[in-house]
Coordinates of C-alpha atoms and ligand atoms in Angstrom, one line a residue:
X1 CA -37.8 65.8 -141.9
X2 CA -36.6 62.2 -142.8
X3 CA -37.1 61.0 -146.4
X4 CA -40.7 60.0 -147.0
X5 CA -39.9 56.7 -148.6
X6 CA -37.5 56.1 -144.9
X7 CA -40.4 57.2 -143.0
X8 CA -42.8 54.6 -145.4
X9 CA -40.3 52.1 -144.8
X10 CA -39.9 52.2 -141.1
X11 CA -43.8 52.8 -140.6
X12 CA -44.1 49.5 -142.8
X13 CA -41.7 47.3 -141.0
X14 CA -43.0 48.5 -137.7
X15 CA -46.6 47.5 -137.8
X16 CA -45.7 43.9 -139.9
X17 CA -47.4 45.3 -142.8
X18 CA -46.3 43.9 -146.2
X19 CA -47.5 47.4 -147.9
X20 CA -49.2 50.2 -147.4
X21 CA -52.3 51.4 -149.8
X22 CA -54.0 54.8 -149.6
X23 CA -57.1 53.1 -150.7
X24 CA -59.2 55.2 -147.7
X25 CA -58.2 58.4 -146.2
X26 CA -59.8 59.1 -142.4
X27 CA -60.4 62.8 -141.7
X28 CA -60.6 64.9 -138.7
X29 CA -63.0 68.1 -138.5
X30 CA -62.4 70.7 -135.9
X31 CA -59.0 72.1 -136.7
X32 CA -58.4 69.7 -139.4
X33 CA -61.1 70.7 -141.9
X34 CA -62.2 74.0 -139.9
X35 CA -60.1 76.8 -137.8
X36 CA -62.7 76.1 -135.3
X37 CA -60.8 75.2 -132.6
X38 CA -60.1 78.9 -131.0
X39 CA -63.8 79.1 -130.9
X40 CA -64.6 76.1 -129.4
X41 CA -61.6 76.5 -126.6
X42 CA -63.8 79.7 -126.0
X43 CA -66.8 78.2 -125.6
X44 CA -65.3 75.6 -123.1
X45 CA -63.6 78.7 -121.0
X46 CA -66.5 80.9 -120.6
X47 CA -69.1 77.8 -120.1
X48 CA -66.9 76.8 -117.2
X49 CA -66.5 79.9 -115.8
X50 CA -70.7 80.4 -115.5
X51 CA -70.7 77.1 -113.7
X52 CA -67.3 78.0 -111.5
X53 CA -65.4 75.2 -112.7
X54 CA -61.4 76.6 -112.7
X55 CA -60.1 76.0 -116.4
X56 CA -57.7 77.8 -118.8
X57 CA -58.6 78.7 -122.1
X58 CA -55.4 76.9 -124.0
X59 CA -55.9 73.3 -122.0
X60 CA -58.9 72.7 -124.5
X61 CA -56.5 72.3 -127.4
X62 CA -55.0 69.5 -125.8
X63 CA -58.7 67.6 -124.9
X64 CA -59.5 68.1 -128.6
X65 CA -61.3 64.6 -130.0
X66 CA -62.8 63.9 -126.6
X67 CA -66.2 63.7 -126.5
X68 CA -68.0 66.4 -124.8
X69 CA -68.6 64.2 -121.8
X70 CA -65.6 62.8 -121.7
X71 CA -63.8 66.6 -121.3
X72 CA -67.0 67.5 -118.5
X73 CA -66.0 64.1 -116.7
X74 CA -62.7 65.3 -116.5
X75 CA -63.3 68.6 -115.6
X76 CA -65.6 67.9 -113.1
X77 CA -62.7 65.0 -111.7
X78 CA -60.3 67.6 -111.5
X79 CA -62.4 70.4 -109.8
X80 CA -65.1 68.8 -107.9
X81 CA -63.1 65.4 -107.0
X82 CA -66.0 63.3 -108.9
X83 CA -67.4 61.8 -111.7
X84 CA -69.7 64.1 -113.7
X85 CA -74.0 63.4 -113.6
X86 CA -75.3 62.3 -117.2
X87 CA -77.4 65.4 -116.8
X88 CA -74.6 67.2 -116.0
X89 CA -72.8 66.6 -119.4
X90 CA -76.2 67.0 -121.4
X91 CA -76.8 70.0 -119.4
X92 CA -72.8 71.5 -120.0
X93 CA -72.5 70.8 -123.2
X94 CA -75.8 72.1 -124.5
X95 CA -74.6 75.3 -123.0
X96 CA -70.7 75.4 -124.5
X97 CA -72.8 74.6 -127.6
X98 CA -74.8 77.0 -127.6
X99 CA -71.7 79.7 -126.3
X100 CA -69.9 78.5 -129.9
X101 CA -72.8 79.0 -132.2
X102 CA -72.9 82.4 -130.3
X103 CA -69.2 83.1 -131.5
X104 CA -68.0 84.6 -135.1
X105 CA -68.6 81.8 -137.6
X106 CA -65.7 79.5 -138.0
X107 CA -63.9 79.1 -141.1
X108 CA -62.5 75.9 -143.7
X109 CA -58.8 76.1 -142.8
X110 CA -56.8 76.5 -146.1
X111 CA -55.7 73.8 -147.8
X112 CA -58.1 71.5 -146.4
X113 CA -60.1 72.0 -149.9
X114 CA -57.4 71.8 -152.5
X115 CA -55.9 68.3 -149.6
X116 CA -59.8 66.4 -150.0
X117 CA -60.8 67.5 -153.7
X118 CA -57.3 65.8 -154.2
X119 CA -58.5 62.5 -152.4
X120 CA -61.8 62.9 -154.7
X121 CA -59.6 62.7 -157.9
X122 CA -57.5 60.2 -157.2
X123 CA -60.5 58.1 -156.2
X124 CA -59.7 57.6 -152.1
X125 CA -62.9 56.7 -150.4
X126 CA -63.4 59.7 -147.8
X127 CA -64.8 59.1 -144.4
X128 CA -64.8 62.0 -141.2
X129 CA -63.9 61.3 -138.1
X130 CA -65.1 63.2 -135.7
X131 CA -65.1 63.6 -131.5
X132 CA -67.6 66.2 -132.3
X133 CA -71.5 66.1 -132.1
X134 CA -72.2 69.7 -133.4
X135 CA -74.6 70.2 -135.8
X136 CA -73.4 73.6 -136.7
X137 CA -70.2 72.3 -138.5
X138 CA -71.9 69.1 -139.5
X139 CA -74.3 70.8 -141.6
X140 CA -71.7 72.7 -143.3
X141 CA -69.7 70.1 -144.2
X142 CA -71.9 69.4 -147.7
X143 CA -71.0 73.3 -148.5
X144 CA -67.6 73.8 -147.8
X145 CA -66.5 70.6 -149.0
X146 CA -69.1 69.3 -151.8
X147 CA -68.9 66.2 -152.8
X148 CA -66.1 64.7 -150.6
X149 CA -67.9 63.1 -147.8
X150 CA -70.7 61.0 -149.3
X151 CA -74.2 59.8 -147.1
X152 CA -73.1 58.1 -144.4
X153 CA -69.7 58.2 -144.2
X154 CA -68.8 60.2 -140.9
X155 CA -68.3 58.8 -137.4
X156 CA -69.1 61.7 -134.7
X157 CA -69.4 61.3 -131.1
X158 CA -73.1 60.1 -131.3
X159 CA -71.6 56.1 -132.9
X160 CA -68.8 55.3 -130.7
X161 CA -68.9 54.5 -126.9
X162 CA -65.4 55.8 -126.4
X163 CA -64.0 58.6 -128.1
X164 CA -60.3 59.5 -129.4
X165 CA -57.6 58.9 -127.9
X166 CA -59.7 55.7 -128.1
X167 CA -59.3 54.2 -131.1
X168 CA -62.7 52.9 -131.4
X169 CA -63.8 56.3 -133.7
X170 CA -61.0 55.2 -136.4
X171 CA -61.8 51.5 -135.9
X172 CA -65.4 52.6 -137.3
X173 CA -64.2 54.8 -140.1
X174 CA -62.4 51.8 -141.6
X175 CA -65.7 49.7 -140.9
X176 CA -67.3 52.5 -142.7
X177 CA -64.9 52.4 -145.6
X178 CA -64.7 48.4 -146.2
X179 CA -60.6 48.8 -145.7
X180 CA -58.1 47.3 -143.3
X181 CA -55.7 49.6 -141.3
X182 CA -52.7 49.3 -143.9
X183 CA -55.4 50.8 -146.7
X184 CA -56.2 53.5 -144.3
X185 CA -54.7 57.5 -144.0
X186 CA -55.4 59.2 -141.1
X187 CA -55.4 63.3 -141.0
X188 CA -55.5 64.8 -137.8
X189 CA -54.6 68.0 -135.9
X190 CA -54.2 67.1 -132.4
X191 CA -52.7 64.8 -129.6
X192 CA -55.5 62.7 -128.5
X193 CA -56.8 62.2 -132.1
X194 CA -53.1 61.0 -133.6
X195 CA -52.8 58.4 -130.7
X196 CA -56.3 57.1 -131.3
X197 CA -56.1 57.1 -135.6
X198 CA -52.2 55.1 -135.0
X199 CA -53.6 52.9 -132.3
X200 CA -55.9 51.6 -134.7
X201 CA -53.0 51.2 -136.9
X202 CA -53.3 54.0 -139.4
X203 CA -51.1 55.9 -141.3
X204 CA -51.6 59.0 -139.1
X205 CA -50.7 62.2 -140.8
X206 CA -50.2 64.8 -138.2
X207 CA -50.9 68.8 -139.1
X208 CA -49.9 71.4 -136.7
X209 CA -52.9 74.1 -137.4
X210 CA -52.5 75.1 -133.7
X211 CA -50.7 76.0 -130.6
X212 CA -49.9 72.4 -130.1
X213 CA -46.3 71.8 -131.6
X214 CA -45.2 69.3 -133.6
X215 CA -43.2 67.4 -131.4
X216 CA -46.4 66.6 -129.5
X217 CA -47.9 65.0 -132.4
X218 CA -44.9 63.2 -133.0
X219 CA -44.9 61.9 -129.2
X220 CA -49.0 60.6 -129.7
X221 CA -47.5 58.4 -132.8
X222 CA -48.0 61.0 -136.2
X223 CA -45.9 58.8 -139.2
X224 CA -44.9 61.9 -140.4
X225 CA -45.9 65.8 -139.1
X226 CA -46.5 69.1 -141.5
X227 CA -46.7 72.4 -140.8
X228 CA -49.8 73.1 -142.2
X229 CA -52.6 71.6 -144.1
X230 CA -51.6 73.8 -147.1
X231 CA -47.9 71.6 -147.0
X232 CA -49.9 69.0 -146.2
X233 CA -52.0 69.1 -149.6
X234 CA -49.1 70.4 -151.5
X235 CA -47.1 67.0 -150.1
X236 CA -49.8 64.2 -150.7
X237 CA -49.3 63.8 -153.9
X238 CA -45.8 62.5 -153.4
X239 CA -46.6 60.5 -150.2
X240 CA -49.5 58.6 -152.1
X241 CA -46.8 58.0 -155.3
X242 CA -44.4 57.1 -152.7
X243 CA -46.7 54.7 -151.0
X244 CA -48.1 53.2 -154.6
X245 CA -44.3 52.6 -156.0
X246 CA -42.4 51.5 -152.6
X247 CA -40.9 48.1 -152.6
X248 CA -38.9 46.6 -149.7
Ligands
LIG301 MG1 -59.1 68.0 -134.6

């Protein structure tokens, strides 16, 4: 890996930015802030197969931060050679919904406390960013991670029009934060959600917590890629100090 201050100062000149400020950190959920992604890639598969729609299990990973009905729509393109019904999605995605709350519960992936009690201390303002619209991790979110994401600050599928790679969902976490995109970090764990957190121009943190290599997070536009969100908490400390004392 490149020197973090080289990868600060490239990311800086890039985007015309006179600075960067970790004043707001934008966080993903599934496979960010849970190891829910197996389960939901599950859910997908055997959904699919009950309505005879031809899938693999391991394409999910790479339609993570789509909205539901934007991964149906596609499906449905791809196998049935149209556009998917409204009731269609409501209909499909009630049911891989329902499949995942059926599976074993879902756990926070480590390192994703020790990464956003850190952002609470150093006084970030936290907002999650979600493709997701399911209440079952939603509602956990005040348990597993008390304290970090306050009333109000999320963006889930249910406030943006067009989901990640889209970068509408990020657009509206910096809305929700009161920041511009050179105040903002992004965490994220997966192609289409790295391309939409640096399209809005975003310090995008890539974390490989997946099948999905690094190289692929690189490729969607990740300012700098780690291994695992337990390096990625054990590192943020010297990005932010890094990003606080860099002069060019
Ligand atoms: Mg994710």
């Amino acid at each position: 890996m490149k020197d973090i201050n080289t990868i600060l100062t490239d990311y800086i000149r890039r985007h015309h930015y006179s600075r960067l400020q970790p004043v707001a950190a934008l966080i993903d959920m599934d496979g960010t802030l849970y190891d829910s992604m197996g389960n939901h890639a599950e859910a997908w598969r055997r959904m699919c197969e009950e309505a005879g729609l031809e899938v693999t299990r391991d394409e999910f990973f790479l339609y993570e931060g789509m909205t539901g009905a934007q991964t149906i729509d596609l499906l449905m393109q791809r196998c049935r050679g149209r556009h998917a019904t409204p009731e269609e999605c409501e209909t499909l995605y009630h049911r891989k919904t329902e499949i995942f709350k059926s599976l074993p519960p879902v756990r926070p992936m480590p390192g994703a406390r020790e990464l956003t009690d850190l952002m609470v201390t150093v006084g970030m303002r936290r907002v999650l960013v979600t493709g997701s619209g399911q209440n079952s991790l939603l509602d956990r979110l005040p348990e597993d991670y008390p304290g970090v994401f306050l009333p109000g600050m999320r963006v889930t599928s249910r406030d943006v029009t067009h989901g990640k790679p889209h970068p509408e969902p990020y657009i509206r976490g910096m809305q929700l934060a009161g920041v511009s995109p050179s105040q903002s970090i992004a965490i994220e764990n997966a192609p289409l959600g790295v391309k939409s957190a640096a399209t809005a121009g975003a310090f995008t943190v890539g974390v490989v917590t997946g099948p999905i290599p690094r190289a692929e997070l690189e490729g969607a536009g990740a300012a700098i890629v780690f291994d695992s969100m337990k390096e990625c908490a054990e590192e943020f400390p010297t990005l932010l100090y890094n990003m606080l004392t860099l002069t060019i």
